[in-house]
mmCIF file of C-alpha atoms in Angstrom:
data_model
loop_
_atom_site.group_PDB
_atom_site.id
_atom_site.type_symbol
_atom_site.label_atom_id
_atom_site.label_comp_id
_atom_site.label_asym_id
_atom_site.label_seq_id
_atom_site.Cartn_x
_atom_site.Cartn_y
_atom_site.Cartn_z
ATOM 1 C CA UNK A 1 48.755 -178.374 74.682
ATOM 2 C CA UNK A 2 45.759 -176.935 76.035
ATOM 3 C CA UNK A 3 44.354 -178.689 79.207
ATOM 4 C CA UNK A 4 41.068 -178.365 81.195
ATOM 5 C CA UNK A 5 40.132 -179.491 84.466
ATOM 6 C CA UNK A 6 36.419 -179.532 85.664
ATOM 7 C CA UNK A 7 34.814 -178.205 88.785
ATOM 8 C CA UNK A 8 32.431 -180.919 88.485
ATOM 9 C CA UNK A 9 28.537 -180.590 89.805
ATOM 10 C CA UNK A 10 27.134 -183.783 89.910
ATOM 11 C CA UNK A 11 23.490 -183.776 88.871
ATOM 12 C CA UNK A 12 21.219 -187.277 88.924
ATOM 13 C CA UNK A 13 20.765 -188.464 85.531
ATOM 14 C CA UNK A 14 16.799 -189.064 84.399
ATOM 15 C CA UNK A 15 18.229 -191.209 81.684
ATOM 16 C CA UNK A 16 21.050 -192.566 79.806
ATOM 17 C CA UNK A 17 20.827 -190.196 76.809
ATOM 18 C CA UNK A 18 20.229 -186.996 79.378
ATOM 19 C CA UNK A 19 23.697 -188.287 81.090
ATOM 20 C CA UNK A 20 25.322 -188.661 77.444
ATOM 21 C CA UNK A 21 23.753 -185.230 76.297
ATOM 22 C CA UNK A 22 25.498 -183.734 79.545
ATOM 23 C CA UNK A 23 28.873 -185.194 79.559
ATOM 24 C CA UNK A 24 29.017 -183.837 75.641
ATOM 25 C CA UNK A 25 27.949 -180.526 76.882
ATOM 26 C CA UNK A 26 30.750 -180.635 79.039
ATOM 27 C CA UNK A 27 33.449 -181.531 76.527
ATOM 28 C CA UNK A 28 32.514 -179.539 73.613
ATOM 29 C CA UNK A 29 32.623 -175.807 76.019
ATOM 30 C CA UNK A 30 36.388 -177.963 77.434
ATOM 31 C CA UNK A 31 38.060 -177.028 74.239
ATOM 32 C CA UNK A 32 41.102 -178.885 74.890
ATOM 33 C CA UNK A 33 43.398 -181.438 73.969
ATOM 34 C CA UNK A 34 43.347 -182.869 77.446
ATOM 35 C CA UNK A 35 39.844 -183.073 79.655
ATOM 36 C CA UNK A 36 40.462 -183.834 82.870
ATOM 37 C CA UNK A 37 37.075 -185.167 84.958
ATOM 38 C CA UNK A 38 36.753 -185.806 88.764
ATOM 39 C CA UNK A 39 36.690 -188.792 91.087
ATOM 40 C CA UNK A 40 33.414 -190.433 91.496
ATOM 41 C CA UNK A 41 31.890 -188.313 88.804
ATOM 42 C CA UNK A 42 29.796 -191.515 87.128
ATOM 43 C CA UNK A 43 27.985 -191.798 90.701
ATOM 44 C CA UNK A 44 25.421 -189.646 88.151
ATOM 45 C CA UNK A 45 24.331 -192.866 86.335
ATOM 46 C CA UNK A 46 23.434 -194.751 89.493
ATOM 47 C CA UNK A 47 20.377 -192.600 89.510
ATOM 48 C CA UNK A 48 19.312 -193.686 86.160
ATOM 49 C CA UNK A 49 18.222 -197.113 87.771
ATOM 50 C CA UNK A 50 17.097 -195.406 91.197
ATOM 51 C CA UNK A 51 19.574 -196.703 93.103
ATOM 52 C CA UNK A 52 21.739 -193.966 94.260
ATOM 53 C CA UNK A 53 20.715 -193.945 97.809
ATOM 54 C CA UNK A 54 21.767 -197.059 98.622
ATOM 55 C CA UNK A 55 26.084 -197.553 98.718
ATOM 56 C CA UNK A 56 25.420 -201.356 97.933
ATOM 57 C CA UNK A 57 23.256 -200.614 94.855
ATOM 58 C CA UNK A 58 24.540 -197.701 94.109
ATOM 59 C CA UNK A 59 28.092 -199.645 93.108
ATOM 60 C CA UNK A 60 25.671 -202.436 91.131
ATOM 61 C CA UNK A 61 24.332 -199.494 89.267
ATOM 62 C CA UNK A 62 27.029 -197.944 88.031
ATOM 63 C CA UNK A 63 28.965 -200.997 87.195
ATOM 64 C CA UNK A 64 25.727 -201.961 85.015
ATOM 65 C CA UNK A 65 26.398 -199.000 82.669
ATOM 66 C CA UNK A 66 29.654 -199.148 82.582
ATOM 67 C CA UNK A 67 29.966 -200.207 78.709
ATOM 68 C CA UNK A 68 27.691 -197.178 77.929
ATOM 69 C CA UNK A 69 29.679 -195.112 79.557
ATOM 70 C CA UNK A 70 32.083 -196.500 77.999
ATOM 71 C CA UNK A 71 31.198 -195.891 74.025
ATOM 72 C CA UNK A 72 29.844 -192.239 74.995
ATOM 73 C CA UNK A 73 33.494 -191.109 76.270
ATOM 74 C CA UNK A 74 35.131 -193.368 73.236
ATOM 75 C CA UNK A 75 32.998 -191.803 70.663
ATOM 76 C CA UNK A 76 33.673 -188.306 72.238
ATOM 77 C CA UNK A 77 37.395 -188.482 72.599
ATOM 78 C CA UNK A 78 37.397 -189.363 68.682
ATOM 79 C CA UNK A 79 34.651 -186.411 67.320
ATOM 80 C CA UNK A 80 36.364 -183.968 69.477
ATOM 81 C CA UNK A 81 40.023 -184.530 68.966
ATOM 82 C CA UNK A 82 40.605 -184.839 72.891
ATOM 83 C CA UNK A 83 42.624 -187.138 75.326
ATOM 84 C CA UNK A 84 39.545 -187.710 77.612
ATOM 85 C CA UNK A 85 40.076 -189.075 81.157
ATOM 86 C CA UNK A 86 36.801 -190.269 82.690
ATOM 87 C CA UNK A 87 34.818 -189.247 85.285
ATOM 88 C CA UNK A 88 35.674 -192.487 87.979
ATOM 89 C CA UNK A 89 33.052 -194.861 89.186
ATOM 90 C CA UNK A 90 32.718 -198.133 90.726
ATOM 91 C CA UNK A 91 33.458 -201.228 88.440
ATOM 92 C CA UNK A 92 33.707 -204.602 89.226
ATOM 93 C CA UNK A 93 37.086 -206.113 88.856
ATOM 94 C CA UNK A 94 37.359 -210.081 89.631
ATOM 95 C CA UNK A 95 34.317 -209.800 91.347
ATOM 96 C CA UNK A 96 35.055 -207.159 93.747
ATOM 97 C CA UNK A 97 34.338 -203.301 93.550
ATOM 98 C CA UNK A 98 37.377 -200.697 92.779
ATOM 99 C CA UNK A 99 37.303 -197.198 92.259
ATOM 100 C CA UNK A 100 38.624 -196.615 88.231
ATOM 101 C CA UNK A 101 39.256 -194.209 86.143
ATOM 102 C CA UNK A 102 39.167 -194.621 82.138
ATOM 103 C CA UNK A 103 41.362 -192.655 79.752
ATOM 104 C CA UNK A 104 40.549 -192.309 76.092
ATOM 105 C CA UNK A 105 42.298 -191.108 73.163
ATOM 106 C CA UNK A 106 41.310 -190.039 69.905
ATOM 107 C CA UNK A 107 42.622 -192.665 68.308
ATOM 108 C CA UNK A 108 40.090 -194.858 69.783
ATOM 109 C CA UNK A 109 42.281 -196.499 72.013
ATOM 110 C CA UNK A 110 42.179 -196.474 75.881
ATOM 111 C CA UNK A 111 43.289 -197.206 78.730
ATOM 112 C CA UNK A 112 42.104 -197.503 82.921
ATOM 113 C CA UNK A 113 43.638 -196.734 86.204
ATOM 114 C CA UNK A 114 42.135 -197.841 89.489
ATOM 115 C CA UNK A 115 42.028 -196.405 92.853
ATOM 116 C CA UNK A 116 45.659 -198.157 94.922
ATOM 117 C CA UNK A 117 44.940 -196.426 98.463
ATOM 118 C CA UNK A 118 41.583 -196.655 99.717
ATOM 119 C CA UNK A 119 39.991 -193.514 102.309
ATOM 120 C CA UNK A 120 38.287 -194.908 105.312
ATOM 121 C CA UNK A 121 35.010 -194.336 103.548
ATOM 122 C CA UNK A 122 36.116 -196.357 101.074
ATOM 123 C CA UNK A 123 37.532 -199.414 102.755
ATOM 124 C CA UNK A 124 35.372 -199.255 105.699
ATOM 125 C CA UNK A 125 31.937 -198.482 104.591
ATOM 126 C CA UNK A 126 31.541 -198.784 100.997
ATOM 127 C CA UNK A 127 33.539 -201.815 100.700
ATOM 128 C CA UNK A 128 35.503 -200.590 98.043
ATOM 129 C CA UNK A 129 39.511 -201.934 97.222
ATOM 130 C CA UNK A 130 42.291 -201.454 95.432
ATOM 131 C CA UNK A 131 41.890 -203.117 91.742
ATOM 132 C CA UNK A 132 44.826 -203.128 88.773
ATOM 133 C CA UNK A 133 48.369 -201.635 89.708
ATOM 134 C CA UNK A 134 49.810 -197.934 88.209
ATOM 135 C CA UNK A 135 50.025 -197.330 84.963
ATOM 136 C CA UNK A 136 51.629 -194.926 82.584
ATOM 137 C CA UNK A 137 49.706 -193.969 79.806
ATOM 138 C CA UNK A 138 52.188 -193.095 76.423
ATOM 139 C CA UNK A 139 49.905 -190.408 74.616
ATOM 140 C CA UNK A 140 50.638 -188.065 71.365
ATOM 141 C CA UNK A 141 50.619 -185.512 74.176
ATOM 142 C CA UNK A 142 53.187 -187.024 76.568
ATOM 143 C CA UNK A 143 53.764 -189.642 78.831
ATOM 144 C CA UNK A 144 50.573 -189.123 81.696
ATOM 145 C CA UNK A 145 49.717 -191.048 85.054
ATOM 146 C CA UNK A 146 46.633 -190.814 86.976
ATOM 147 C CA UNK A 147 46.298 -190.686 90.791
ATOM 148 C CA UNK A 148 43.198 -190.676 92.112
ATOM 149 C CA UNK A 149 42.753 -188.548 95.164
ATOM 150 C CA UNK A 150 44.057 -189.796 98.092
ATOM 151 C CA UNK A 151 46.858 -191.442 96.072
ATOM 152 C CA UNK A 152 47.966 -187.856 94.994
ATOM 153 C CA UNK A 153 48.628 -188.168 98.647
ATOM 154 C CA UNK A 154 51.510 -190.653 98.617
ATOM 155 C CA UNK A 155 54.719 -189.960 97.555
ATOM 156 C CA UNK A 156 56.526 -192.964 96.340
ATOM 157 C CA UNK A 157 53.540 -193.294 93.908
ATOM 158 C CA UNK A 158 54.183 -190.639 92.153
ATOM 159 C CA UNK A 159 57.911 -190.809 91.932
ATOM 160 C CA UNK A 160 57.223 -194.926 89.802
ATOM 161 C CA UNK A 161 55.154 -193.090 88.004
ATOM 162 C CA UNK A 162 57.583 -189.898 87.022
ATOM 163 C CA UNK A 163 60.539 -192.550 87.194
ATOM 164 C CA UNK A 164 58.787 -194.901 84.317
ATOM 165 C CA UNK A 165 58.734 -191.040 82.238
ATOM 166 C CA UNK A 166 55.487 -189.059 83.445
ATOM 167 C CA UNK A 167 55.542 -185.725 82.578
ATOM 168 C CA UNK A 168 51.855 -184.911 83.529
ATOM 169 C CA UNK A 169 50.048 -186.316 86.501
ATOM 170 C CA UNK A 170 45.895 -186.218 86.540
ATOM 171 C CA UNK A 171 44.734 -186.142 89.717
ATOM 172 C CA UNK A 172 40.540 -186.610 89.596
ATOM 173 C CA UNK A 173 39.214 -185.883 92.980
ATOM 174 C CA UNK A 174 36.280 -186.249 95.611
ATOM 175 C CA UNK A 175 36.388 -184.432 98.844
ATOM 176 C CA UNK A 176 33.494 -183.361 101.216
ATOM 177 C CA UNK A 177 35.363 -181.101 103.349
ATOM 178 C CA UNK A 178 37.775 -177.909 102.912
ATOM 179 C CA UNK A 179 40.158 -180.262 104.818
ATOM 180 C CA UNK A 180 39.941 -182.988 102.921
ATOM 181 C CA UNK A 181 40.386 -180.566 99.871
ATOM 182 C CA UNK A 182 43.444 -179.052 100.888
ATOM 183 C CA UNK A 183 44.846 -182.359 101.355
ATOM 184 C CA UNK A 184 44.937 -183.137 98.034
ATOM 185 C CA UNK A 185 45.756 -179.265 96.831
ATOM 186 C CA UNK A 186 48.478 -179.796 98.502
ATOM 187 C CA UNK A 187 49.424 -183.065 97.884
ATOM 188 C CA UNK A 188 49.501 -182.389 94.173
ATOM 189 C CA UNK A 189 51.534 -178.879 94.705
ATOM 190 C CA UNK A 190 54.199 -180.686 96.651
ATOM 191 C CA UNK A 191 54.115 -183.703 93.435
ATOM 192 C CA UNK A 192 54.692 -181.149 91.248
ATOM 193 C CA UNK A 193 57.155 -179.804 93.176
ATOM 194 C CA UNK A 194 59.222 -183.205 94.356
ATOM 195 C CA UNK A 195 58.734 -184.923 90.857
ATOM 196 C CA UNK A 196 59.078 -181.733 88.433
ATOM 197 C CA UNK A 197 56.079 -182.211 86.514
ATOM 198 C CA UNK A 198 52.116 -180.851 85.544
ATOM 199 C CA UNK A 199 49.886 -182.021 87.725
ATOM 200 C CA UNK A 200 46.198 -181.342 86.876
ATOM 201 C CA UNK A 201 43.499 -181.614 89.616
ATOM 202 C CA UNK A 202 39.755 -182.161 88.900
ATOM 203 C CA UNK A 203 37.414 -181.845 91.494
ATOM 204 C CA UNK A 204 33.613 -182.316 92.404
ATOM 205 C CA UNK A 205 31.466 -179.605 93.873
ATOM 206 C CA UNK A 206 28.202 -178.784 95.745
ATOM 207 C CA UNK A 207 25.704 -180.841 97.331
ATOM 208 C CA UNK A 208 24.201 -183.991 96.002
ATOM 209 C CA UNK A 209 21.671 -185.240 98.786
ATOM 210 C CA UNK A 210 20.427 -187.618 96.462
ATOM 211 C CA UNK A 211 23.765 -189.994 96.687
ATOM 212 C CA UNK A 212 24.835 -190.793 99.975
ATOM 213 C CA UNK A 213 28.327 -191.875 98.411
ATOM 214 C CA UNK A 214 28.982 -187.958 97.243
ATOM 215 C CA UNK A 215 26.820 -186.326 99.238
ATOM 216 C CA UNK A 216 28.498 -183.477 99.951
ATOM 217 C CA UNK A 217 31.325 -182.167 97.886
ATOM 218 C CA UNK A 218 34.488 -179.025 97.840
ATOM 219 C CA UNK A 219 36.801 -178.000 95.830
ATOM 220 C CA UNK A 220 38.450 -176.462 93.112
ATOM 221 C CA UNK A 221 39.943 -177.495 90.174
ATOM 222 C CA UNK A 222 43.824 -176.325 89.372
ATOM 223 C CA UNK A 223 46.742 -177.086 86.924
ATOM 224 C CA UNK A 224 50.484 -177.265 89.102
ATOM 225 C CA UNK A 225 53.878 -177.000 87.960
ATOM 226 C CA UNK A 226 57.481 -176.730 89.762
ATOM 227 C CA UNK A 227 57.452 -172.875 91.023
ATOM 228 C CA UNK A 228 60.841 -172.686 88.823
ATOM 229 C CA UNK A 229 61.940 -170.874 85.469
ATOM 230 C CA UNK A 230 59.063 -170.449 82.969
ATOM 231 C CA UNK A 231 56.633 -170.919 85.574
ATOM 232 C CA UNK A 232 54.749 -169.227 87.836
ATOM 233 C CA UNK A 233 56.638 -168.452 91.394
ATOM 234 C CA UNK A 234 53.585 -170.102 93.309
ATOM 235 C CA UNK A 235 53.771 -173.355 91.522
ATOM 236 C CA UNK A 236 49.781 -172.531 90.389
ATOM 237 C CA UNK A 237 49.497 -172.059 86.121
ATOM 238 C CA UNK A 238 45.710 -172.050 87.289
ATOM 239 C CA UNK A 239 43.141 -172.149 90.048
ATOM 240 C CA UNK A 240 39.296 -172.307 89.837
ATOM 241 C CA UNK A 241 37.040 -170.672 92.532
ATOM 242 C CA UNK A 242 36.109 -172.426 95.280
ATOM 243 C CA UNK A 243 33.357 -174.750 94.894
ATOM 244 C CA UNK A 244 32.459 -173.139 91.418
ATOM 245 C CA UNK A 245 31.234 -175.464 88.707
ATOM 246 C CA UNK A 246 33.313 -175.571 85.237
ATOM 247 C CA UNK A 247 36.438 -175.610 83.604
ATOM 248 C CA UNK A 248 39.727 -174.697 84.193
ATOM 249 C CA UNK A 249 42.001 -174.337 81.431
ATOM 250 C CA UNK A 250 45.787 -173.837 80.916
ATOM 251 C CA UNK A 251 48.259 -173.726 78.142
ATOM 252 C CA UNK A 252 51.063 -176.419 79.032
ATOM 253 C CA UNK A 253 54.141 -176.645 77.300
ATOM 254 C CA UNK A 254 56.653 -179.906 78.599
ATOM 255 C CA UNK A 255 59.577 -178.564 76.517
ATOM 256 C CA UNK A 256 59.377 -175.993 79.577
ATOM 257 C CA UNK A 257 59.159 -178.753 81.860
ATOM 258 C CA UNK A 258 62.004 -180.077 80.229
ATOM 259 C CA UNK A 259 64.248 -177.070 80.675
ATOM 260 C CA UNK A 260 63.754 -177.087 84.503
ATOM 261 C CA UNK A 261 64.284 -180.912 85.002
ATOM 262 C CA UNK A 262 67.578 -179.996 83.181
ATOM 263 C CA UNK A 263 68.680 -176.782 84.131
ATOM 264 C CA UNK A 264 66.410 -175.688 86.751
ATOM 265 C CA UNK A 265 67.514 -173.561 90.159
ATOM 266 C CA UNK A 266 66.749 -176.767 91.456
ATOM 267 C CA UNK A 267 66.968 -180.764 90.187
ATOM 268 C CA UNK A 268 64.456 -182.298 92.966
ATOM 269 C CA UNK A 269 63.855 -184.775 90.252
ATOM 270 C CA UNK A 270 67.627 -185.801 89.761
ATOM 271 C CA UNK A 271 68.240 -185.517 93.312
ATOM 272 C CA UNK A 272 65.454 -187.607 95.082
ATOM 273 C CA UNK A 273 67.962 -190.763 94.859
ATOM 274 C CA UNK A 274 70.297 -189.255 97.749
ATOM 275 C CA UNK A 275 67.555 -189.405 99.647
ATOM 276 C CA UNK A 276 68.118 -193.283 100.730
ATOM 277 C CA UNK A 277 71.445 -192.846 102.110
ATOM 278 C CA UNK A 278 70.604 -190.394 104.621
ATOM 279 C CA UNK A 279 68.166 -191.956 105.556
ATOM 280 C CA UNK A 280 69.402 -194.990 106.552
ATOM 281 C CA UNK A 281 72.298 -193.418 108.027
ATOM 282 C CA UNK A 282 69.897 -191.453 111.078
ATOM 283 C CA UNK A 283 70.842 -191.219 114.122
ATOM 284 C CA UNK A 284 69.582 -190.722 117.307
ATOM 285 C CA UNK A 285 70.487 -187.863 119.432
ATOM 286 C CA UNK A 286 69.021 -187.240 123.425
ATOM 287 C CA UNK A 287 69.291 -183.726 124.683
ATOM 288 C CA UNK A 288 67.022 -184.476 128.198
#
């Protein structure tokens, strides 16, 4: 299959229909089956009602267009043959504000996953929380989960989600440092590594003084795999430049992936269970 992950530059939309023209813009130069978008990528349309300089409104806002948002990425998924997965934005779930991520197909069907670990920013400022549990997303493509940023950074999430038969993991990310970048770079090297599977990281990039909420963005988009058999030693199919807008693109085959879950120098994926019973069998040893 033939993915691409954007280096996403947010830009403040003047309307609905410039946001709609843009986001097709975007997919049509993809040229993929799978389109990858970054964490907090609809923060765009809270400018449509002025409200992106303000985190209150700003959530409001983008919640408001949510089932515009909605058709545009629906209709695009079917005219362009792709598995689109949403740039994230607030949405109100039960009342409360969570950080989600839609995933269309181009069937017309589709499918969300929201945010499970909040940053500080999120839980302690924005007021944004955790909303529906993981899911795993059965696709004519393969069997895909979505972490979104900071959950790359979590382990045991990653392994329900490979365990329940992921073979790709999309990570969508939002990071305003090089730190908190290479957090998640790594985070989804070491998935990759640990659960034997794609992972493909979207990112957002450069400045958007306009939105408090994103105001400052890094990163890079990149496609990972297990450094083993078919693919590359470093683990990377492909890397973007840093902080460079636009796609990244890969051709991904899972039969590969197969092979190395099988037969590869190493079976981290088969092996992960042994895991328990050492550790509940540590001991403690004092050499003062």
């Amino acid at each position: 299959m033939r993915v691409a992950a954007a280096s996403f530059d947010m830009v403040p939309a003047p309307s609905f229909d410039a946001y709609a023209a843009r986001i097709e813009r975007w997919v049509a130069r993809a040229e993929a089956d799978l389109i990858v978008f970054p964490e907090y990528g609809a923060m765009e349309l809270a400018a449509i009602d002025g409200a992106a300089g303000d985190l209150a409104a700003s959530i409001q806002a983008v919640a408001g267009w949510r089932a515009a948002a909605d058709a545009l990425h629906r209709d695009l998924a079917q005219r362009y043959g792709a598995h689109i997965l949403a740039a994230s934005g607030p949405e109100l779930h039960a009342g409360a504000p969570v950080n989600r991520a839609r995933f269309y197909a181009p069937t017309g069907a589709a499918g969300h996953q929201d945010k499970q670990i909040m940053t500080r920013f999120e839980r302690e400022l924005w007021g944004i929380g955790p909303g529906d549990p993981l899911t795993v997303f059965d696709t004519a493509l393969g069997t895909i989960a979505v972490l979104i940023c900071y959950d790359a950074e979590f382990p045991l999430l990653a392994r329900a989600a490979v365990e329940a038969g992921a073979e790709l993991i999309l990570v969508p990310s939002c990071t305003d440092t090089l730190q908190g970048y290479n957090r998640v770079r790594l985070s989804c090297a070491a998935r990759a590594l640990e659960g034997q599977c794609i992972v493909v990281q979207s990112a957002t990039v450069g400045d958007c003084d306009w939105c408090p909420a994103v105001d400052e963005n890094r990163g890079a988009a990149a496609i990972f795999a297990p450094p083993d058999g078919p693919f590359p030693d470093t683990g990377v199919i492909a890397q973007g430049a840093l902080d460079a807008p636009g796609w990244v693109r890969a051709e991904v085959d899972l039969a590969q992936l197969a092979e190395v879950r099988e037969g590869g120098a190493q079976l981290n994926f088969q092996h992960w269970s042994e895991q328990t019973g050492r550790v509940t069998q540590l001991h403690r040893c004092s050499l003062r």
